[in-house]
PDB file of C-alpha atoms (C1' of nucleotides) in Angstrom:
ATOM      1  CA  UNK A   1      -0.083  -0.015   0.025  1.00 98.00           C
ATOM      2  CA  UNK A   2       1.445   3.314  -1.014  1.00 98.00           C
ATOM      3  CA  UNK A   3       0.616   6.668   0.485  1.00 98.00           C
ATOM      4  CA  UNK A   4       1.735   9.818  -1.119  1.00 98.00           C
ATOM      5  CA  UNK A   5       1.606  13.513  -0.266  1.00 98.00           C
ATOM      6  CA  UNK A   6       2.074  16.525  -2.546  1.00 98.00           C
ATOM      7  CA  UNK A   7       1.858  20.120  -2.487  1.00 98.00           C
ATOM      8  CA  UNK A   8       0.893  20.747  -6.027  1.00 98.00           C
ATOM      9  CA  UNK A   9       0.705  24.623  -6.146  1.00 98.00           C
ATOM     10  CA  UNK A  10      -2.712  24.720  -7.954  1.00 98.00           C
ATOM     11  CA  UNK A  11      -4.523  21.694  -8.860  1.00 98.00           C
ATOM     12  CA  UNK A  12      -5.591  23.504 -12.102  1.00 98.00           C
ATOM     13  CA  UNK A  13      -1.965  24.295 -13.275  1.00 97.00           C
ATOM     14  CA  UNK A  14      -0.541  20.804 -12.150  1.00 98.00           C
ATOM     15  CA  UNK A  15      -3.519  18.453 -13.242  1.00 98.00           C
ATOM     16  CA  UNK A  16      -1.450  16.910 -16.059  1.00 98.00           C
ATOM     17  CA  UNK A  17       1.310  16.133 -13.654  1.00 98.00           C
ATOM     18  CA  UNK A  18      -1.059  14.742 -11.017  1.00 98.00           C
ATOM     19  CA  UNK A  19      -2.782  12.422 -13.593  1.00 98.00           C
ATOM     20  CA  UNK A  20       0.511  11.276 -14.706  1.00 98.00           C
ATOM     21  CA  UNK A  21       1.669  10.607 -11.158  1.00 98.00           C
ATOM     22  CA  UNK A  22      -1.656   8.484 -10.537  1.00 98.00           C
ATOM     23  CA  UNK A  23      -1.011   6.486 -13.556  1.00 98.00           C
ATOM     24  CA  UNK A  24       2.732   5.888 -13.174  1.00 98.00           C
ATOM     25  CA  UNK A  25       2.929   5.462  -9.440  1.00 98.00           C
ATOM     26  CA  UNK A  26      -0.554   4.356  -8.754  1.00 98.00           C
ATOM     27  CA  UNK A  27      -0.670   5.290  -5.037  1.00 98.00           C
ATOM     28  CA  UNK A  28      -3.578   3.767  -3.019  1.00 98.00           C
ATOM     29  CA  UNK A  29      -3.794   7.272  -1.414  1.00 98.00           C
ATOM     30  CA  UNK A  30      -2.702  10.710  -2.644  1.00 98.00           C
ATOM     31  CA  UNK A  31      -2.966  13.694  -0.359  1.00 98.00           C
ATOM     32  CA  UNK A  32      -2.822  17.048  -2.052  1.00 98.00           C
ATOM     33  CA  UNK A  33      -2.148  20.605  -0.535  1.00 98.00           C
ATOM     34  CA  UNK A  34      -2.295  24.045  -2.138  1.00 98.00           C
ATOM     35  CA  UNK A  35      -5.301  23.351  -4.423  1.00 98.00           C
ATOM     36  CA  UNK A  36      -6.096  26.957  -4.819  1.00 98.00           C
ATOM     37  CA  UNK A  37      -9.595  26.228  -6.169  1.00 97.00           C
ATOM     38  CA  UNK A  38     -13.051  25.928  -4.561  1.00 98.00           C
ATOM     39  CA  UNK A  39     -14.623  22.472  -4.455  1.00 98.00           C
ATOM     40  CA  UNK A  40     -16.836  23.228  -7.509  1.00 97.00           C
ATOM     41  CA  UNK A  41     -13.819  23.934  -9.686  1.00 97.00           C
ATOM     42  CA  UNK A  42     -11.912  20.733  -8.574  1.00 98.00           C
ATOM     43  CA  UNK A  43     -11.296  18.389 -11.495  1.00 98.00           C
ATOM     44  CA  UNK A  44     -13.314  15.361 -10.265  1.00 98.00           C
ATOM     45  CA  UNK A  45     -14.108  13.973 -13.683  1.00 98.00           C
ATOM     46  CA  UNK A  46     -10.538  13.575 -14.833  1.00 98.00           C
ATOM     47  CA  UNK A  47      -9.292  11.944 -11.645  1.00 98.00           C
ATOM     48  CA  UNK A  48     -12.435   9.643 -11.249  1.00 98.00           C
ATOM     49  CA  UNK A  49     -11.757   8.621 -14.786  1.00 98.00           C
ATOM     50  CA  UNK A  50      -8.507   6.978 -13.508  1.00 98.00           C
ATOM     51  CA  UNK A  51     -10.455   5.152 -10.741  1.00 98.00           C
ATOM     52  CA  UNK A  52      -9.893   7.515  -7.951  1.00 98.00           C
ATOM     53  CA  UNK A  53     -12.410   8.991  -5.562  1.00 98.00           C
ATOM     54  CA  UNK A  54     -11.668  12.594  -4.254  1.00 98.00           C
ATOM     55  CA  UNK A  55     -12.559  14.005  -0.799  1.00 98.00           C
ATOM     56  CA  UNK A  56     -11.928  17.804  -1.100  1.00 98.00           C
ATOM     57  CA  UNK A  57     -11.770  20.754   1.292  1.00 98.00           C
ATOM     58  CA  UNK A  58     -11.200  23.618  -1.351  1.00 98.00           C
ATOM     59  CA  UNK A  59     -10.773  27.401  -1.050  1.00 98.00           C
ATOM     60  CA  UNK A  60     -10.631  30.060  -3.579  1.00 97.00           C
ATOM     61  CA  UNK A  61      -7.196  31.281  -4.655  1.00 97.00           C
ATOM     62  CA  UNK A  62      -5.314  29.975  -1.604  1.00 97.00           C
ATOM     63  CA  UNK A  63      -4.792  26.769   0.476  1.00 98.00           C
ATOM     64  CA  UNK A  64      -7.122  23.771  -0.163  1.00 98.00           C
ATOM     65  CA  UNK A  65      -6.580  20.015   0.525  1.00 98.00           C
ATOM     66  CA  UNK A  66      -7.721  16.797  -0.779  1.00 98.00           C
ATOM     67  CA  UNK A  67      -7.342  13.008  -0.315  1.00 98.00           C
ATOM     68  CA  UNK A  68      -7.598  10.870  -3.420  1.00 98.00           C
ATOM     69  CA  UNK A  69      -8.234   7.063  -2.860  1.00 98.00           C
ATOM     70  CA  UNK A  70      -8.290   4.030  -5.198  1.00 98.00           C
ATOM     71  CA  UNK A  71      -9.585   0.557  -4.269  1.00 95.00           C
ATOM     72  CA  UNK A  72     -10.100   1.186  -0.574  1.00 96.00           C
ATOM     73  CA  UNK A  73     -13.092   2.104   1.671  1.00 93.00           C
ATOM     74  CA  UNK A  74     -12.944   5.632   2.681  1.00 97.00           C
ATOM     75  CA  UNK A  75     -14.966   7.758   5.296  1.00 98.00           C
ATOM     76  CA  UNK A  76     -14.672  11.511   5.718  1.00 98.00           C
ATOM     77  CA  UNK A  77     -13.834  12.251   9.417  1.00 98.00           C
ATOM     78  CA  UNK A  78     -13.307  16.116   9.360  1.00 98.00           C
ATOM     79  CA  UNK A  79     -12.531  19.184   7.262  1.00 98.00           C
ATOM     80  CA  UNK A  80     -12.557  21.424  10.239  1.00 98.00           C
ATOM     81  CA  UNK A  81      -9.944  22.369  12.692  1.00 98.00           C
ATOM     82  CA  UNK A  82     -11.575  23.451  16.008  1.00 98.00           C
ATOM     83  CA  UNK A  83      -9.747  26.343  17.740  1.00 98.00           C
ATOM     84  CA  UNK A  84      -8.292  27.573  14.565  1.00 98.00           C
ATOM     85  CA  UNK A  85      -7.208  31.127  14.668  1.00 97.00           C
ATOM     86  CA  UNK A  86      -9.143  33.594  12.383  1.00 97.00           C
ATOM     87  CA  UNK A  87      -9.505  33.660   9.555  1.00 97.00           C
ATOM     88  CA  UNK A  88     -10.445  29.963   9.110  1.00 97.00           C
ATOM     89  CA  UNK A  89      -8.692  28.658   6.095  1.00 98.00           C
ATOM     90  CA  UNK A  90      -8.939  25.223   4.376  1.00 98.00           C
ATOM     91  CA  UNK A  91      -5.921  23.416   5.567  1.00 98.00           C
ATOM     92  CA  UNK A  92      -7.066  20.166   6.971  1.00 98.00           C
ATOM     93  CA  UNK A  93      -8.884  16.996   5.892  1.00 98.00           C
ATOM     94  CA  UNK A  94      -8.996  13.638   7.624  1.00 98.00           C
ATOM     95  CA  UNK A  95     -10.426  10.381   6.282  1.00 98.00           C
ATOM     96  CA  UNK A  96     -10.720   6.891   7.869  1.00 98.00           C
ATOM     97  CA  UNK A  97      -9.318   4.366   5.214  1.00 96.00           C
ATOM     98  CA  UNK A  98      -9.625   0.878   5.940  1.00 95.00           C
ATOM     99  CA  UNK A  99      -8.832   0.566   9.732  1.00 96.00           C
ATOM    100  CA  UNK A 100      -6.314   3.785   9.325  1.00 98.00           C
ATOM    101  CA  UNK A 101      -6.824   7.322   9.878  1.00 98.00           C
ATOM    102  CA  UNK A 102      -5.180   9.469   7.315  1.00 98.00           C
ATOM    103  CA  UNK A 103      -4.789  13.190   8.302  1.00 98.00           C
ATOM    104  CA  UNK A 104      -3.705  15.678   5.548  1.00 98.00           C
ATOM    105  CA  UNK A 105      -2.370  19.069   6.419  1.00 98.00           C
ATOM    106  CA  UNK A 106      -1.308  22.258   4.795  1.00 98.00           C
ATOM    107  CA  UNK A 107       0.411  23.992   7.731  1.00 98.00           C
ATOM    108  CA  UNK A 108       0.570  27.915   7.315  1.00 98.00           C
ATOM    109  CA  UNK A 109       3.926  29.205   5.797  1.00 98.00           C
ATOM    110  CA  UNK A 110       4.390  31.849   8.509  1.00 98.00           C
ATOM    111  CA  UNK A 111       5.874  34.401   5.987  1.00 97.00           C
ATOM    112  CA  UNK A 112       8.501  35.921   8.433  1.00 96.00           C
ATOM    113  CA  UNK A 113       9.566  35.339  11.949  1.00 97.00           C
ATOM    114  CA  UNK A 114       7.631  37.715  14.195  1.00 96.00           C
ATOM    115  CA  UNK A 115       4.955  38.602  11.527  1.00 96.00           C
ATOM    116  CA  UNK A 116       1.259  38.367  11.942  1.00 96.00           C
ATOM    117  CA  UNK A 117       1.402  35.272   9.654  1.00 97.00           C
ATOM    118  CA  UNK A 118       3.998  33.614  11.906  1.00 98.00           C
ATOM    119  CA  UNK A 119       1.804  34.208  14.880  1.00 98.00           C
ATOM    120  CA  UNK A 120      -1.133  32.552  12.923  1.00 98.00           C
ATOM    121  CA  UNK A 121       1.246  29.615  12.119  1.00 98.00           C
ATOM    122  CA  UNK A 122       1.963  29.133  16.001  1.00 98.00           C
ATOM    123  CA  UNK A 123      -1.750  29.321  16.920  1.00 98.00           C
ATOM    124  CA  UNK A 124      -2.877  27.051  14.182  1.00 98.00           C
ATOM    125  CA  UNK A 125      -0.355  24.496  15.036  1.00 98.00           C
ATOM    126  CA  UNK A 126      -1.305  24.625  18.656  1.00 98.00           C
ATOM    127  CA  UNK A 127      -4.898  24.005  17.502  1.00 98.00           C
ATOM    128  CA  UNK A 128      -3.620  21.060  15.517  1.00 98.00           C
ATOM    129  CA  UNK A 129      -1.889  19.541  18.629  1.00 98.00           C
ATOM    130  CA  UNK A 130      -5.137  19.744  20.572  1.00 98.00           C
ATOM    131  CA  UNK A 131      -7.072  18.205  17.683  1.00 98.00           C
ATOM    132  CA  UNK A 132      -4.743  15.211  17.410  1.00 98.00           C
ATOM    133  CA  UNK A 133      -4.516  14.652  21.160  1.00 98.00           C
ATOM    134  CA  UNK A 134      -8.314  14.950  21.545  1.00 98.00           C
ATOM    135  CA  UNK A 135      -9.309  12.750  18.535  1.00 98.00           C
ATOM    136  CA  UNK A 136      -6.389  10.036  18.645  1.00 98.00           C
ATOM    137  CA  UNK A 137      -4.584   7.765  20.866  1.00 98.00           C
ATOM    138  CA  UNK A 138      -1.096   6.531  20.376  1.00 98.00           C
ATOM    139  CA  UNK A 139      -2.531   3.197  19.784  1.00 98.00           C
ATOM    140  CA  UNK A 140      -4.318   4.312  16.751  1.00 98.00           C
ATOM    141  CA  UNK A 141      -2.999   3.440  13.225  1.00 98.00           C
ATOM    142  CA  UNK A 142      -2.667   7.095  12.231  1.00 98.00           C
ATOM    143  CA  UNK A 143      -0.755   8.685   9.233  1.00 98.00           C
ATOM    144  CA  UNK A 144      -0.391  12.417   9.356  1.00 98.00           C
ATOM    145  CA  UNK A 145       0.949  13.774   6.034  1.00 98.00           C
ATOM    146  CA  UNK A 146       1.382  17.167   4.248  1.00 98.00           C
ATOM    147  CA  UNK A 147       3.299  20.302   3.865  1.00 98.00           C
ATOM    148  CA  UNK A 148       4.332  21.209   7.371  1.00 98.00           C
ATOM    149  CA  UNK A 149       6.336  24.208   6.323  1.00 98.00           C
ATOM    150  CA  UNK A 150       8.884  23.136   8.995  1.00 98.00           C
ATOM    151  CA  UNK A 151      12.323  21.601   8.377  1.00 98.00           C
ATOM    152  CA  UNK A 152      12.736  19.642  11.665  1.00 98.00           C
ATOM    153  CA  UNK A 153      16.555  19.609  11.838  1.00 98.00           C
ATOM    154  CA  UNK A 154      19.419  21.160  10.436  1.00 98.00           C
ATOM    155  CA  UNK A 155      20.169  18.065   8.144  1.00 98.00           C
ATOM    156  CA  UNK A 156      16.817  18.948   6.489  1.00 98.00           C
ATOM    157  CA  UNK A 157      18.281  22.347   5.354  1.00 98.00           C
ATOM    158  CA  UNK A 158      20.728  22.897   2.441  1.00 97.00           C
ATOM    159  CA  UNK A 159      22.563  25.741   4.103  1.00 97.00           C
ATOM    160  CA  UNK A 160      21.738  25.729   7.775  1.00 97.00           C
ATOM    161  CA  UNK A 161      23.902  28.917   8.436  1.00 97.00           C
ATOM    162  CA  UNK A 162      22.000  30.921   5.727  1.00 96.00           C
ATOM    163  CA  UNK A 163      18.705  29.847   7.077  1.00 97.00           C
ATOM    164  CA  UNK A 164      19.591  30.136  10.789  1.00 97.00           C
ATOM    165  CA  UNK A 165      16.501  31.440  12.600  1.00 97.00           C
ATOM    166  CA  UNK A 166      14.458  31.990   9.494  1.00 97.00           C
ATOM    167  CA  UNK A 167      10.765  30.922   8.992  1.00 98.00           C
ATOM    168  CA  UNK A 168      10.574  27.184   8.340  1.00 98.00           C
ATOM    169  CA  UNK A 169      13.421  26.420  10.570  1.00 98.00           C
ATOM    170  CA  UNK A 170      13.073  28.688  13.569  1.00 98.00           C
ATOM    171  CA  UNK A 171      13.324  27.239  17.128  1.00 98.00           C
ATOM    172  CA  UNK A 172       9.762  27.861  17.808  1.00 98.00           C
ATOM    173  CA  UNK A 173       8.385  26.020  14.860  1.00 98.00           C
ATOM    174  CA  UNK A 174      10.912  23.178  15.316  1.00 98.00           C
ATOM    175  CA  UNK A 175       9.596  22.850  18.951  1.00 98.00           C
ATOM    176  CA  UNK A 176       6.030  22.702  17.946  1.00 98.00           C
ATOM    177  CA  UNK A 177       7.084  19.939  15.380  1.00 98.00           C
ATOM    178  CA  UNK A 178       8.801  18.155  18.303  1.00 98.00           C
ATOM    179  CA  UNK A 179       5.588  18.285  20.431  1.00 98.00           C
ATOM    180  CA  UNK A 180       3.735  16.627  17.497  1.00 98.00           C
ATOM    181  CA  UNK A 181       6.612  13.992  17.316  1.00 98.00           C
ATOM    182  CA  UNK A 182       6.073  13.272  20.937  1.00 98.00           C
ATOM    183  CA  UNK A 183       2.495  12.138  20.561  1.00 98.00           C
ATOM    184  CA  UNK A 184       4.451   9.911  19.347  1.00 98.00           C
ATOM    185  CA  UNK A 185       4.409  10.249  15.646  1.00 98.00           C
ATOM    186  CA  UNK A 186       7.532   8.945  13.862  1.00 98.00           C
ATOM    187  CA  UNK A 187       8.975  10.648  10.854  1.00 98.00           C
ATOM    188  CA  UNK A 188       8.991   7.916   8.320  1.00 98.00           C
ATOM    189  CA  UNK A 189      11.693   9.283   6.255  1.00 98.00           C
ATOM    190  CA  UNK A 190      14.102   9.445   9.137  1.00 98.00           C
ATOM    191  CA  UNK A 191      13.383   5.612   9.984  1.00 98.00           C
ATOM    192  CA  UNK A 192      15.501   4.980   6.767  1.00 98.00           C
ATOM    193  CA  UNK A 193      17.714   7.799   6.121  1.00 98.00           C
ATOM    194  CA  UNK A 194      20.079   9.630   8.523  1.00 98.00           C
ATOM    195  CA  UNK A 195      21.896  11.736   5.982  1.00 98.00           C
ATOM    196  CA  UNK A 196      21.345  15.246   4.872  1.00 98.00           C
ATOM    197  CA  UNK A 197      20.848  16.441   1.255  1.00 97.00           C
ATOM    198  CA  UNK A 198      17.355  15.026   0.796  1.00 98.00           C
ATOM    199  CA  UNK A 199      14.737  17.819   0.296  1.00 98.00           C
ATOM    200  CA  UNK A 200      10.958  17.984  -0.625  1.00 98.00           C
ATOM    201  CA  UNK A 201      10.752  21.854  -1.554  1.00 98.00           C
ATOM    202  CA  UNK A 202      13.118  24.013  -3.771  1.00 98.00           C
ATOM    203  CA  UNK A 203      12.421  27.619  -4.468  1.00 97.00           C
ATOM    204  CA  UNK A 204      11.572  28.550  -8.048  1.00 97.00           C
ATOM    205  CA  UNK A 205      14.268  31.142  -7.954  1.00 95.00           C
ATOM    206  CA  UNK A 206      18.016  31.275  -8.358  1.00 94.00           C
ATOM    207  CA  UNK A 207      18.073  27.664 -10.010  1.00 95.00           C
ATOM    208  CA  UNK A 208      17.451  26.428  -6.532  1.00 97.00           C
ATOM    209  CA  UNK A 209      16.640  22.765  -7.523  1.00 97.00           C
ATOM    210  CA  UNK A 210      19.474  22.458  -9.949  1.00 96.00           C
ATOM    211  CA  UNK A 211      21.656  23.470  -7.125  1.00 97.00           C
ATOM    212  CA  UNK A 212      19.811  21.132  -4.759  1.00 97.00           C
ATOM    213  CA  UNK A 213      19.121  24.156  -2.434  1.00 97.00           C
ATOM    214  CA  UNK A 214      16.052  22.809  -0.738  1.00 98.00           C
ATOM    215  CA  UNK A 215      14.436  22.136   2.528  1.00 98.00           C
ATOM    216  CA  UNK A 216      12.688  18.994   3.777  1.00 98.00           C
ATOM    217  CA  UNK A 217       9.265  20.484   4.882  1.00 98.00           C
ATOM    218  CA  UNK A 218       6.840  17.851   3.395  1.00 98.00           C
ATOM    219  CA  UNK A 219       6.401  14.814   5.894  1.00 98.00           C
ATOM    220  CA  UNK A 220       4.725  11.454   6.424  1.00 98.00           C
ATOM    221  CA  UNK A 221       4.413  10.757  10.207  1.00 98.00           C
ATOM    222  CA  UNK A 222       3.195   7.451  11.496  1.00 98.00           C
ATOM    223  CA  UNK A 223       2.151   6.023  14.991  1.00 98.00           C
ATOM    224  CA  UNK A 224       3.908   3.173  16.421  1.00 98.00           C
ATOM    225  CA  UNK A 225       1.422   0.628  15.514  1.00 98.00           C
ATOM    226  CA  UNK A 226       2.345   1.200  11.848  1.00 98.00           C
ATOM    227  CA  UNK A 227       6.030   1.130  12.299  1.00 98.00           C
ATOM    228  CA  UNK A 228       6.416  -2.645  11.847  1.00 98.00           C
ATOM    229  CA  UNK A 229       4.509  -2.741   8.490  1.00 98.00           C
ATOM    230  CA  UNK A 230       6.397   0.351   6.983  1.00 98.00           C
ATOM    231  CA  UNK A 231       8.658  -0.885   4.166  1.00 98.00           C
ATOM    232  CA  UNK A 232      10.093   2.358   2.787  1.00 98.00           C
ATOM    233  CA  UNK A 233       9.772   6.071   2.747  1.00 98.00           C
ATOM    234  CA  UNK A 234      11.129   8.518  -0.105  1.00 98.00           C
ATOM    235  CA  UNK A 235      10.863  11.524  -2.055  1.00 98.00           C
ATOM    236  CA  UNK A 236       9.993  11.506  -5.752  1.00 98.00           C
ATOM    237  CA  UNK A 237      12.494  13.961  -6.881  1.00 97.00           C
ATOM    238  CA  UNK A 238      11.893  13.096 -10.654  1.00 96.00           C
ATOM    239  CA  UNK A 239       8.580  14.942 -10.547  1.00 96.00           C
ATOM    240  CA  UNK A 240      10.272  18.163  -9.682  1.00 96.00           C
ATOM    241  CA  UNK A 241      12.263  17.957 -12.807  1.00 96.00           C
ATOM    242  CA  UNK A 242       9.261  17.950 -15.160  1.00 96.00           C
ATOM    243  CA  UNK A 243       8.382  20.927 -17.203  1.00 96.00           C
ATOM    244  CA  UNK A 244       6.168  23.567 -15.203  1.00 97.00           C
ATOM    245  CA  UNK A 245       6.657  21.739 -11.938  1.00 98.00           C
ATOM    246  CA  UNK A 246       5.217  22.395  -8.512  1.00 98.00           C
ATOM    247  CA  UNK A 247       7.992  23.737  -6.196  1.00 98.00           C
ATOM    248  CA  UNK A 248       7.375  20.606  -3.994  1.00 98.00           C
ATOM    249  CA  UNK A 249       8.093  17.025  -4.824  1.00 98.00           C
ATOM    250  CA  UNK A 250       5.878  14.181  -3.738  1.00 98.00           C
ATOM    251  CA  UNK A 251       6.814  12.405  -0.569  1.00 98.00           C
ATOM    252  CA  UNK A 252       5.647   8.708  -0.237  1.00 98.00           C
ATOM    253  CA  UNK A 253       5.723   5.677   1.950  1.00 98.00           C
ATOM    254  CA  UNK A 254       4.959   2.069   1.366  1.00 98.00           C
ATOM    255  CA  UNK A 255       3.206   0.119   3.887  1.00 98.00           C
ATOM    256  CA  UNK A 256       2.912  -3.853   4.107  1.00 96.00           C
ATOM    257  CA  UNK A 257      -0.896  -3.616   4.522  1.00 92.00           C
TER     258      UNK A 257
ATOM    259  C1'  DA B   1      22.379  44.162  -8.253  1.00 91.47           C
ATOM    260  C1'  DT B   2      18.440  44.000  -1.709  1.00 91.47           C
ATOM    261  C1'  DG B   3      16.238  41.310  -6.877  1.00 91.47           C
ATOM    262  C1'  DG B   4      15.318  36.780  -8.412  1.00 91.47           C
ATOM    263  C1'  DT B   5       9.864  32.551  -9.938  1.00 91.47           C
ATOM    264  C1'  DG B   6       5.341  31.106 -10.266  1.00 91.47           C
ATOM    265  C1'  DG B   7      -0.051  30.865  -9.509  1.00 91.47           C
ATOM    266  C1'  DT B   8      -4.135  33.443  -9.062  1.00 91.47           C
ATOM    267  C1'  DC B   9      -6.642  36.818 -11.016  1.00 91.47           C
ATOM    268  C1'  DG B  10      -7.092  40.542 -13.614  1.00 91.47           C
ATOM    269  C1'  DT B  11      -3.976  43.748  -8.548  1.00 91.47           C
ATOM    270  C1'  DA B  12      -1.597  42.900  -5.257  1.00 91.47           C
ATOM    271  C1'  DC B  13      -0.840  38.829  -2.435  1.00 91.47           C
ATOM    272  C1'  DC B  14       0.998  34.602  -1.169  1.00 91.47           C
ATOM    273  C1'  DA B  15       4.571  31.094  -1.196  1.00 91.47           C
TER     274       DA B  15
END
DNA sequence: ATGGTGGTCGTACCA
């Protein structure tokens, strides 16, 4: 069973790549972030043509998340994040798939340390911690995926000195991520790879991808009951090399389920 | 050089 997560930076602009990914990788579940469209404009028909069902929490111009599934039972659990700061945005969708919970997130970017958007990110993440602790137990089979907009450690950053203290790597953001990890939720990628140099996002500017100037900010976290069936965790860097790519690459896990 | 690219929308805003 393959679970993938991908910030597509507009489902409309990226539809050909998404359809190609569904055909070539054939994931059981694909979690999308940054749809940048309302539910009514989501390309259900093209995606259903490939045998996928879509659960969508859309929003005009910004944000928006979806869970695509093929060949599994799926039940919507939530599109709402209680205690979210204002304004409420479409950044969460959770489904129950078979006997697992799949929680798909688009964590706020935060803009700049100390800005209003940074404060929004802190409050949103606090609400997320409350949500997970109230709705789930460590014994649950729970997969939390998405664009976390946090590089957990310096080995997840191409140039830690350059990025030191900046948004996406600041101590306060990393402390929030660690509180999530303490649930406990395990960073699937780090169960297999301890080296640096592996990233999921590269800025469109300054030939960042060609120079591998990236950050690992997209994650797939799992609870302990899933650890024994986790077979691998990887980043599909090839997708970032396509014409007109998203600035994020898909991240994936394979589970023996 | 204090920018730089890309998506949305039809302009600034967001990442």
